[in-house]
Tab-separated table of C-alpha atoms in Angstrom:
chain	number	residue	atom	x	y	z
A	1	MET	CA	-35.479	-36.643	83.377
A	2	ALA	CA	-37.327	-36.859	86.802
A	3	ARG	CA	-38.658	-40.319	87.733
A	4	LEU	CA	-42.451	-40.580	87.219
A	5	GLN	CA	-44.539	-41.225	90.171
A	6	PRO	CA	-48.245	-42.114	90.552
A	7	VAL	CA	-50.565	-39.174	90.545
A	8	ARG	CA	-51.205	-37.744	93.931
A	9	GLY	CA	-53.973	-39.741	95.651
A	10	THR	CA	-53.542	-42.835	93.561
A	11	HIS	CA	-51.435	-46.004	94.176
A	12	ASP	CA	-50.164	-49.078	92.466
A	13	ILE	CA	-51.544	-52.420	93.782
A	14	LEU	CA	-48.712	-54.886	93.745
A	15	GLY	CA	-47.638	-58.072	95.391
A	16	ASP	CA	-49.246	-58.789	98.759
A	17	ASP	CA	-51.486	-55.733	98.297
A	18	MET	CA	-52.834	-57.322	95.141
A	19	LEU	CA	-53.359	-60.640	96.786
A	20	ARG	CA	-55.306	-58.976	99.679
A	21	HIS	CA	-57.435	-56.985	97.057
A	22	ARG	CA	-58.205	-60.194	95.190
A	23	HIS	CA	-58.915	-62.213	98.404
A	24	ILE	CA	-61.522	-59.522	99.455
A	25	VAL	CA	-63.262	-59.679	96.125
A	26	GLU	CA	-63.280	-63.438	95.844
A	27	THR	CA	-64.478	-63.797	99.419
A	28	GLY	CA	-67.227	-61.416	98.665
A	29	ARG	CA	-68.305	-63.401	95.480
A	30	VAL	CA	-68.687	-66.576	97.691
A	31	ILE	CA	-70.754	-64.982	100.370
A	32	PHE	CA	-72.994	-62.924	98.120
A	33	ALA	CA	-73.847	-66.078	96.052
A	34	ARG	CA	-75.092	-67.669	99.192
A	35	TYR	CA	-77.684	-64.886	99.373
A	36	GLY	CA	-78.640	-65.039	95.687
A	37	PHE	CA	-76.743	-61.952	94.670
A	38	SER	CA	-75.299	-61.729	91.163
A	39	GLU	CA	-72.496	-59.400	89.898
A	40	TRP	CA	-72.979	-56.256	87.775
A	41	ALA	CA	-70.350	-54.057	86.170
A	42	THR	CA	-71.121	-50.468	85.153
A	43	PRO	CA	-68.918	-47.979	83.231
A	44	ILE	CA	-66.402	-46.023	85.258
A	45	PHE	CA	-67.873	-42.840	83.875
A	46	GLU	CA	-71.494	-41.622	83.458
A	47	GLU	CA	-73.358	-38.674	82.420
A	48	THR	CA	-72.767	-36.056	85.209
A	49	ARG	CA	-76.515	-35.747	85.879
A	50	VAL	CA	-76.592	-39.460	87.031
A	51	PHE	CA	-74.553	-38.353	90.212
A	52	ALA	CA	-75.664	-34.703	90.420
A	53	ARG	CA	-79.363	-35.574	90.650
A	54	SER	CA	-78.817	-38.676	92.956
A	55	LEU	CA	-76.189	-37.186	95.293
A	56	GLY	CA	-77.753	-33.738	95.229
A	57	GLU	CA	-76.124	-30.512	93.833
A	58	THR	CA	-75.240	-29.220	97.335
A	59	SER	CA	-73.558	-32.398	98.641
A	60	ASP	CA	-69.868	-32.308	99.193
A	61	VAL	CA	-69.233	-35.014	96.744
A	62	VAL	CA	-70.947	-33.119	93.925
A	63	SER	CA	-69.888	-29.658	94.880
A	64	LYS	CA	-66.090	-30.406	95.716
A	65	GLU	CA	-65.090	-33.938	94.948
A	66	MET	CA	-66.395	-35.131	91.557
A	67	TYR	CA	-64.015	-35.558	88.598
A	68	SER	CA	-66.164	-34.094	85.883
A	69	PHE	CA	-65.092	-33.176	82.398
A	70	GLN	CA	-66.446	-32.386	78.900
A	71	ASP	CA	-65.780	-34.922	76.240
A	72	ARG	CA	-65.121	-34.058	72.608
A	73	GLY	CA	-68.689	-33.934	71.936
A	74	GLY	CA	-69.403	-31.347	74.608
A	75	GLU	CA	-71.222	-33.797	76.893
A	76	SER	CA	-70.533	-33.470	80.691
A	77	LEU	CA	-69.143	-36.801	81.973
A	78	THR	CA	-68.050	-37.758	85.532
A	79	LEU	CA	-65.890	-40.542	86.809
A	80	ARG	CA	-68.063	-42.412	89.295
A	81	PRO	CA	-67.651	-41.336	92.815
A	82	GLU	CA	-69.740	-44.256	94.269
A	83	GLY	CA	-71.672	-47.321	92.861
A	84	THR	CA	-75.133	-47.083	93.933
A	85	ALA	CA	-76.297	-44.377	91.464
A	86	SER	CA	-74.786	-46.340	88.522
A	87	ILE	CA	-76.559	-49.527	89.651
A	88	ALA	CA	-79.843	-47.672	89.729
A	89	ARG	CA	-79.238	-46.184	86.346
A	90	ALA	CA	-78.343	-49.636	84.863
A	91	LEU	CA	-81.616	-51.057	86.272
A	92	VAL	CA	-83.571	-48.587	84.468
A	93	SER	CA	-81.581	-48.538	81.331
A	94	ASN	CA	-81.861	-52.190	80.987
A	95	SER	CA	-85.628	-52.297	81.714
A	96	LEU	CA	-85.209	-54.431	84.730
A	97	ALA	CA	-87.380	-52.282	87.185
A	98	GLN	CA	-90.372	-54.613	86.367
A	99	SER	CA	-88.425	-57.687	87.309
A	100	LEU	CA	-87.899	-57.281	91.041
A	101	PRO	CA	-86.327	-57.957	93.410
A	102	GLN	CA	-82.864	-57.546	91.809
A	103	LYS	CA	-80.064	-58.611	94.098
A	104	ILE	CA	-76.814	-57.131	92.826
A	105	PHE	CA	-73.168	-56.755	93.952
A	106	TYR	CA	-70.412	-54.776	92.269
A	107	GLN	CA	-66.692	-53.973	92.740
A	108	GLY	CA	-64.261	-51.656	91.028
A	109	PRO	CA	-62.564	-48.266	91.121
A	110	MET	CA	-64.278	-45.037	92.327
A	111	PHE	CA	-62.978	-41.423	92.074
A	112	ARG	CA	-63.227	-38.479	94.404
A	113	TYR	CA	-61.067	-35.393	94.558
A	114	GLU	CA	-60.394	-35.324	98.363
A	115	ARG	CA	-57.412	-34.900	100.690
A	116	PRO	CA	-55.461	-38.143	100.549
A	117	GLN	CA	-54.815	-39.832	103.842
A	118	LYS	CA	-54.098	-43.287	105.157
A	119	GLY	CA	-56.401	-45.646	103.577
A	120	ARG	CA	-58.171	-43.018	101.554
A	121	TYR	CA	-57.158	-42.348	97.949
A	122	ARG	CA	-58.598	-40.176	95.014
A	123	GLN	CA	-58.805	-43.420	93.038
A	124	PHE	CA	-60.010	-46.074	95.410
A	125	HIS	CA	-61.909	-49.368	95.195
A	126	GLN	CA	-65.240	-50.275	96.615
A	127	ILE	CA	-67.232	-53.620	96.974
A	128	GLY	CA	-70.903	-53.171	97.585
A	129	ALA	CA	-74.371	-54.710	97.290
A	130	GLU	CA	-77.849	-53.486	96.576
A	131	LEU	CA	-81.034	-55.255	96.930
A	132	ILE	CA	-83.589	-53.320	94.744
A	133	GLY	CA	-87.153	-54.186	95.633
A	134	ALA	CA	-86.622	-54.598	99.317
A	135	GLU	CA	-90.259	-54.836	100.519
A	136	GLY	CA	-89.720	-54.644	104.314
A	137	PRO	CA	-87.527	-54.987	107.468
A	138	LEU	CA	-86.756	-58.546	106.714
A	139	ARG	CA	-84.890	-57.682	103.576
A	140	ASP	CA	-82.961	-54.923	105.410
A	141	ALA	CA	-81.955	-57.318	108.137
A	142	GLU	CA	-80.938	-59.987	105.660
A	143	THR	CA	-78.740	-57.484	103.667
A	144	ILE	CA	-77.087	-56.462	106.954
A	145	ALA	CA	-76.605	-60.166	107.800
A	146	MET	CA	-74.815	-60.654	104.410
A	147	ALA	CA	-72.453	-57.737	105.279
A	148	ARG	CA	-71.737	-59.288	108.683
A	149	ASP	CA	-71.039	-62.690	107.068
A	150	PHE	CA	-68.742	-60.957	104.501
A	151	LEU	CA	-66.643	-59.320	107.244
A	152	VAL	CA	-66.599	-62.508	109.431
A	153	SER	CA	-65.215	-64.485	106.313
A	154	LEU	CA	-62.389	-61.972	106.059
A	155	GLY	CA	-61.492	-62.697	109.680
A	156	LEU	CA	-62.905	-59.338	110.950
A	157	ASP	CA	-65.322	-60.632	113.444
A	158	GLU	CA	-63.150	-59.518	116.352
A	159	GLY	CA	-63.144	-55.719	117.086
A	160	ILE	CA	-65.910	-54.756	114.751
A	161	ARG	CA	-69.447	-53.668	115.833
A	162	LEU	CA	-72.556	-52.913	114.052
A	163	GLU	CA	-74.016	-49.553	114.684
A	164	LEU	CA	-77.626	-48.982	113.751
A	165	ASN	CA	-80.216	-46.116	113.447
A	166	THR	CA	-83.462	-45.180	111.774
A	167	LEU	CA	-84.369	-42.192	109.695
A	168	GLY	CA	-88.010	-43.101	109.633
A	169	ASP	CA	-90.321	-42.360	106.706
A	170	LEU	CA	-90.447	-39.079	104.803
A	171	SER	CA	-93.140	-37.493	106.886
A	172	SER	CA	-91.224	-38.343	110.118
A	173	ARG	CA	-87.965	-37.083	108.703
A	174	LEU	CA	-89.548	-33.750	107.471
A	175	ALA	CA	-90.963	-33.085	110.958
A	176	TRP	CA	-87.605	-33.809	112.572
A	177	ARG	CA	-85.794	-31.726	109.893
A	178	GLU	CA	-87.974	-28.658	110.750
A	179	ALA	CA	-87.274	-29.006	114.380
A	180	LEU	CA	-83.577	-29.279	113.797
A	181	VAL	CA	-83.509	-26.197	111.490
A	182	ALA	CA	-85.395	-24.127	114.005
A	183	TYR	CA	-82.989	-25.305	116.844
A	184	PHE	CA	-79.796	-24.577	114.935
A	185	ARG	CA	-81.070	-21.303	113.640
A	186	GLN	CA	-81.414	-20.270	117.357
A	187	HIS	CA	-77.746	-21.100	117.718
A	188	ALA	CA	-76.494	-20.166	114.223
A	189	ASP	CA	-73.820	-17.834	115.741
A	190	GLN	CA	-72.329	-20.892	117.484
A	191	LEU	CA	-72.005	-23.074	114.443
A	192	SER	CA	-68.961	-23.608	112.338
A	193	GLU	CA	-68.897	-21.898	108.935
A	194	GLU	CA	-69.392	-25.192	107.142
A	195	SER	CA	-72.470	-26.050	109.271
A	196	ARG	CA	-73.996	-22.495	108.717
A	197	THR	CA	-73.849	-23.310	105.008
A	198	ARG	CA	-75.392	-26.855	105.574
A	199	LEU	CA	-78.124	-25.300	107.662
A	200	GLU	CA	-79.903	-24.107	104.690
A	201	ALA	CA	-78.990	-26.869	102.142
A	202	ASN	CA	-78.547	-30.053	104.087
A	203	PRO	CA	-79.136	-29.614	107.788
A	204	LEU	CA	-78.958	-33.325	108.666
A	205	ARG	CA	-75.203	-33.260	107.741
A	206	ILE	CA	-74.566	-31.012	110.725
A	207	LEU	CA	-75.146	-34.201	112.939
A	208	ASP	CA	-72.099	-35.605	111.142
A	209	SER	CA	-69.956	-32.602	111.824
A	210	LYS	CA	-66.420	-33.273	113.373
A	211	SER	CA	-66.246	-29.510	114.502
A	212	GLU	CA	-65.965	-29.311	118.434
A	213	GLN	CA	-68.273	-26.248	118.473
A	214	ASP	CA	-70.929	-27.994	116.453
A	215	ARG	CA	-70.718	-31.208	118.569
A	216	ARG	CA	-71.309	-29.114	121.740
A	217	LEU	CA	-74.781	-28.160	120.335
A	218	LEU	CA	-75.766	-31.692	119.367
A	219	ALA	CA	-76.438	-32.871	122.987
A	220	ASP	CA	-79.477	-30.565	123.250
A	221	ALA	CA	-80.678	-30.975	119.573
A	222	PRO	CA	-84.199	-32.474	119.067
A	223	ALA	CA	-84.067	-36.308	119.196
A	224	PHE	CA	-85.354	-38.051	116.129
A	225	ASP	CA	-87.105	-40.614	118.314
A	226	ASP	CA	-89.530	-37.916	119.354
A	227	TYR	CA	-90.703	-37.489	115.736
A	228	LEU	CA	-91.153	-41.120	114.554
A	229	ASN	CA	-94.772	-41.804	113.485
A	230	ASP	CA	-96.447	-45.140	114.327
A	231	GLU	CA	-95.527	-46.685	110.872
A	232	SER	CA	-91.883	-45.786	111.207
A	233	ARG	CA	-91.714	-46.969	114.739
A	234	GLN	CA	-93.150	-50.384	113.779
A	235	PHE	CA	-90.589	-50.620	110.964
A	236	TRP	CA	-87.729	-49.882	113.433
A	237	ASP	CA	-89.122	-52.439	115.949
A	238	GLU	CA	-89.445	-55.148	113.292
A	239	LEU	CA	-85.981	-54.469	111.964
A	240	ARG	CA	-84.252	-54.907	115.299
A	241	ALA	CA	-86.345	-58.042	116.181
A	242	THR	CA	-85.299	-59.662	112.789
A	243	LEU	CA	-81.636	-58.866	113.290
A	244	LYS	CA	-81.846	-60.543	116.609
A	245	ALA	CA	-83.498	-63.535	114.842
A	246	PHE	CA	-80.397	-63.559	112.498
A	247	GLY	CA	-78.092	-63.630	115.582
A	248	ILE	CA	-76.755	-60.216	114.788
A	249	ALA	CA	-75.657	-58.016	117.611
A	250	PHE	CA	-75.764	-54.231	117.235
A	251	VAL	CA	-75.696	-50.985	119.165
A	252	GLU	CA	-78.143	-48.153	118.505
A	253	ASN	CA	-76.348	-44.853	117.408
A	254	PRO	CA	-78.738	-41.899	116.855
A	255	ARG	CA	-75.848	-40.020	115.211
A	256	ILE	CA	-75.771	-42.100	112.013
A	257	VAL	CA	-77.491	-40.056	109.464
A	258	ARG	CA	-77.683	-39.812	105.624
A	259	GLY	CA	-78.133	-36.334	104.328
A	260	LEU	CA	-79.977	-37.297	101.115
A	261	ASP	CA	-83.772	-37.084	100.894
A	262	TYR	CA	-84.157	-40.598	99.386
A	263	TYR	CA	-82.765	-42.359	102.372
A	264	SER	CA	-85.261	-43.718	104.728
A	265	HIS	CA	-85.771	-45.974	107.783
A	266	THR	CA	-82.581	-48.182	108.126
A	267	VAL	CA	-78.992	-46.740	108.198
A	268	PHE	CA	-75.956	-48.627	109.574
A	269	GLU	CA	-72.205	-48.844	109.911
A	270	PHE	CA	-69.747	-51.522	110.800
A	271	VAL	CA	-67.040	-49.583	112.723
A	272	THR	CA	-63.648	-50.610	114.341
A	273	ASP	CA	-61.220	-48.945	116.715
A	274	LYS	CA	-58.306	-50.102	114.779
A	275	LEU	CA	-58.283	-47.232	112.115
A	276	GLY	CA	-58.228	-44.243	114.517
A	277	ALA	CA	-60.756	-41.593	113.679
A	278	GLN	CA	-61.610	-43.102	110.372
A	279	GLY	CA	-63.258	-46.132	111.909
A	280	THR	CA	-66.128	-47.182	109.501
A	281	VAL	CA	-65.238	-50.200	107.357
A	282	LEU	CA	-68.711	-50.765	105.811
A	283	ALA	CA	-71.826	-48.581	105.673
A	284	GLY	CA	-75.298	-48.546	104.072
A	285	GLY	CA	-78.933	-47.862	104.342
A	286	ARG	CA	-82.435	-48.017	102.889
A	287	TYR	CA	-83.401	-45.727	100.110
A	288	GLU	CA	-86.704	-45.214	98.294
A	289	GLY	CA	-86.388	-42.549	95.698
A	290	LEU	CA	-83.274	-43.269	93.761
A	291	VAL	CA	-84.624	-45.487	91.043
A	292	GLU	CA	-87.319	-42.881	90.517
A	293	GLU	CA	-84.668	-40.229	90.092
A	294	MET	CA	-83.217	-42.364	87.203
A	295	GLY	CA	-86.518	-42.358	85.439
A	296	GLY	CA	-87.902	-45.561	86.863
A	297	PRO	CA	-90.814	-46.459	89.197
A	298	ALA	CA	-90.720	-45.724	92.922
A	299	VAL	CA	-88.824	-48.828	94.273
A	300	PRO	CA	-87.507	-49.340	97.741
A	301	ALA	CA	-84.061	-50.696	98.116
A	302	ILE	CA	-81.215	-51.288	100.569
A	303	GLY	CA	-77.532	-51.388	100.004
A	304	TRP	CA	-74.026	-50.922	101.411
A	305	ALA	CA	-70.484	-50.430	100.376
A	306	ALA	CA	-67.022	-51.019	101.731
A	307	GLY	CA	-63.706	-49.605	100.783
A	308	ILE	CA	-61.394	-52.393	99.629
A	309	GLU	CA	-58.224	-50.519	100.536
A	310	ARG	CA	-59.600	-49.979	104.086
A	311	LEU	CA	-60.450	-53.713	104.537
A	312	ALA	CA	-57.023	-54.742	103.077
A	313	SER	CA	-55.355	-52.693	105.889
A	314	LEU	CA	-57.093	-54.866	108.438
A	315	ILE	CA	-57.007	-58.424	107.134
A	316	GLU	CA	-54.234	-61.012	107.278
A	317	LEU	CA	-53.174	-62.436	104.103
A	318	PRO	CA	-54.351	-66.023	103.803
A	319	GLU	CA	-51.541	-68.574	103.494
A	320	GLN	CA	-50.936	-69.339	99.922
A	321	LYS	CA	-50.611	-73.023	98.959
A	322	THR	CA	-47.937	-73.153	96.225
A	323	THR	CA	-47.641	-76.184	93.870
A	324	GLY	CA	-45.386	-74.717	91.206
A	325	ILE	CA	-43.068	-76.700	88.968
A	326	ALA	CA	-39.634	-75.279	87.925
A	327	ILE	CA	-38.025	-76.609	84.750
A	328	VAL	CA	-34.160	-76.055	84.665
A	329	PRO	CA	-32.724	-76.742	81.094
A	330	LEU	CA	-29.055	-76.991	80.626
A	331	GLY	CA	-28.125	-75.880	77.108
A	332	GLN	CA	-30.117	-74.691	74.022
A	333	GLU	CA	-31.483	-78.031	73.040
A	334	ALA	CA	-32.504	-78.694	76.529
A	335	THR	CA	-34.308	-75.342	76.483
A	336	LEU	CA	-36.451	-76.309	73.545
A	337	GLN	CA	-37.325	-79.646	75.094
A	338	GLY	CA	-38.098	-77.869	78.454
A	339	ALA	CA	-40.548	-75.496	76.555
A	340	ALA	CA	-42.375	-78.514	75.184
A	341	ILE	CA	-42.565	-80.212	78.617
A	342	ALA	CA	-43.705	-76.949	80.278
A	343	GLN	CA	-46.541	-76.534	77.943
A	344	ARG	CA	-47.655	-80.212	78.383
A	345	LEU	CA	-47.723	-79.679	82.158
A	346	ARG	CA	-49.617	-76.281	81.868
A	347	ASP	CA	-52.207	-78.037	79.632
A	348	ARG	CA	-52.735	-80.463	82.574
A	349	GLY	CA	-53.386	-77.386	84.848
A	350	MET	CA	-50.055	-77.032	86.552
A	351	VAL	CA	-48.143	-73.769	87.436
A	352	VAL	CA	-44.777	-73.992	85.627
A	353	SER	CA	-41.750	-71.666	85.270
A	354	ILE	CA	-38.755	-72.180	83.003
A	355	GLU	CA	-35.592	-71.122	84.756
A	356	THR	CA	-32.722	-70.169	82.447
A	357	ARG	CA	-30.995	-67.120	83.741
A	358	GLY	CA	-27.867	-67.186	85.831
A	359	ALA	CA	-25.744	-69.735	87.489
A	360	MET	CA	-27.333	-72.877	88.930
A	361	LYS	CA	-27.119	-71.461	92.633
A	362	LYS	CA	-28.991	-68.340	91.696
A	363	ARG	CA	-31.601	-70.347	89.826
A	364	MET	CA	-32.188	-72.578	92.720
A	365	ASP	CA	-32.378	-69.717	95.066
A	366	ARG	CA	-35.113	-68.191	92.980
A	367	ILE	CA	-37.095	-71.481	92.757
A	368	VAL	CA	-36.966	-72.080	96.513
A	369	LYS	CA	-38.085	-68.490	97.179
A	370	SER	CA	-41.026	-68.889	94.695
A	371	GLY	CA	-42.412	-71.694	96.721
A	372	ALA	CA	-42.151	-74.356	93.964
A	373	THR	CA	-42.490	-77.938	95.136
A	374	HIS	CA	-40.640	-79.778	92.456
A	375	VAL	CA	-37.822	-79.099	89.928
A	376	VAL	CA	-37.395	-80.794	86.546
A	377	PHE	CA	-33.611	-80.809	85.455
A	378	LEU	CA	-32.895	-81.504	81.793
A	379	GLY	CA	-29.376	-81.795	80.357
A	380	ASP	CA	-27.770	-83.023	77.086
A	381	ASP	CA	-27.413	-86.584	78.394
A	382	ASP	CA	-31.072	-86.539	79.384
A	383	LEU	CA	-32.065	-85.427	75.935
A	384	GLN	CA	-30.432	-88.367	74.310
A	385	ARG	CA	-32.131	-90.868	76.723
A	386	GLU	CA	-35.377	-89.096	76.778
A	387	VAL	CA	-35.550	-88.597	80.484
A	388	VAL	CA	-35.606	-85.827	83.029
A	389	GLN	CA	-34.301	-85.703	86.654
A	390	LEU	CA	-37.177	-84.855	89.044
A	391	ARG	CA	-36.453	-83.442	92.425
A	392	ASP	CA	-38.968	-83.109	95.226
A	393	LEU	CA	-38.006	-80.058	97.250
A	394	SER	CA	-39.801	-81.082	100.331
A	395	THR	CA	-38.022	-84.404	100.710
A	396	ARG	CA	-34.781	-83.592	98.631
A	397	GLU	CA	-35.310	-86.835	96.777
A	398	GLN	CA	-34.397	-86.904	93.213
A	399	SER	CA	-35.350	-89.692	90.685
A	400	GLU	CA	-35.132	-90.296	86.902
A	401	VAL	CA	-38.419	-90.111	85.012
A	402	SER	CA	-39.141	-90.646	81.268
A	403	VAL	CA	-40.326	-87.567	79.370
A	404	SER	CA	-43.484	-89.344	78.337
A	405	ASP	CA	-44.385	-90.094	82.082
A	406	ILE	CA	-43.391	-86.802	83.771
A	407	ALA	CA	-46.878	-85.232	83.551
A	408	THR	CA	-48.531	-88.322	85.156
A	409	VAL	CA	-45.812	-88.539	87.858
A	410	LEU	CA	-46.189	-84.908	88.762
A	411	GLU	CA	-50.025	-85.176	88.911
A	412	ASN	CA	-49.774	-88.075	91.354
A	413	ALA	CA	-47.197	-86.330	93.456
A	414	LEU	CA	-49.248	-83.044	93.681
A	415	SER	CA	-52.396	-85.033	94.598
A	416	VAL	CA	-50.927	-86.475	97.781
């Protein structure tokens, strides 16, 4: 029988990879708490219309990448391809749209059927945040500041820059969209096949195109700055001023767009040169129609998300402080007594392993490799005298300790 492998585009998270994954999530929890954000968890699958209506039927995610299926009741369900739509749905489902603002963060697996590549999987993990009820530029800047603090706390302050753009309000965006469509229609014969399709359904996505023939046309495309109305320009000015007040450096990048109609004003990406062409490590923006799409009121919000696998490929694993205790019983009776001692130590919060397999040298090799700090030896003679032999692996000193005192002695040793 052939050896079973993970499904293409999925991967097991083991060992150091799991430690990095957990470190990212735990770091996020600490930073988000400073900003008053609380954690939500939504199901990994939703009714398909949650994503089809929020992402748009013509988007690449909906048309090409969603894992959708019919359950036994004939209902169309979809494994979540991203977290924002589920958070908006949960807000409405739980009648929280009247209790704003809501500051939420989430983390967990997402699913997209796309071509697997380094750092990109069909089942991947995201960590993200949403501030629902973001009343103005201050909240946008504050949410971006939280993202920056998160990355800095992971040790990623070097080599990462914030790129920022504005999409203006709806009227500004519609005017710009009309100008873009008119321009690209004049040059439709020079567009790639994919961009000709996008021209009718989602023309802003042409600005994201990686096709060389499309990119040659972008230099002369209408600039959005020419279509910003006064209200949008004021929002943009206040956002940049507030980011500076928070001490956050940024560069303006007019090529950052979001192709969905409910995005407005602020869009941003934190990018690095350490990942080649796939340089975005965290991205987000302001949106104003998503909660309404889910059946709630019109509520402005801002959010962002980061791929945990991508972050894990960039961070150094923090040094793990190990304080494990190994118990080495010699004989069946000693093993039973060792189990009782181990449980007593675990009840006091210590990390304990019982080493019974193999010769003494192999046991000690495993213990040293594990990073344990102390070894408790227990033999037949020790049993009769109700003592153990305690060895400190850092000093190599060994002493005899009574069974009744071993927990207290180890607590004192570990507290030094």
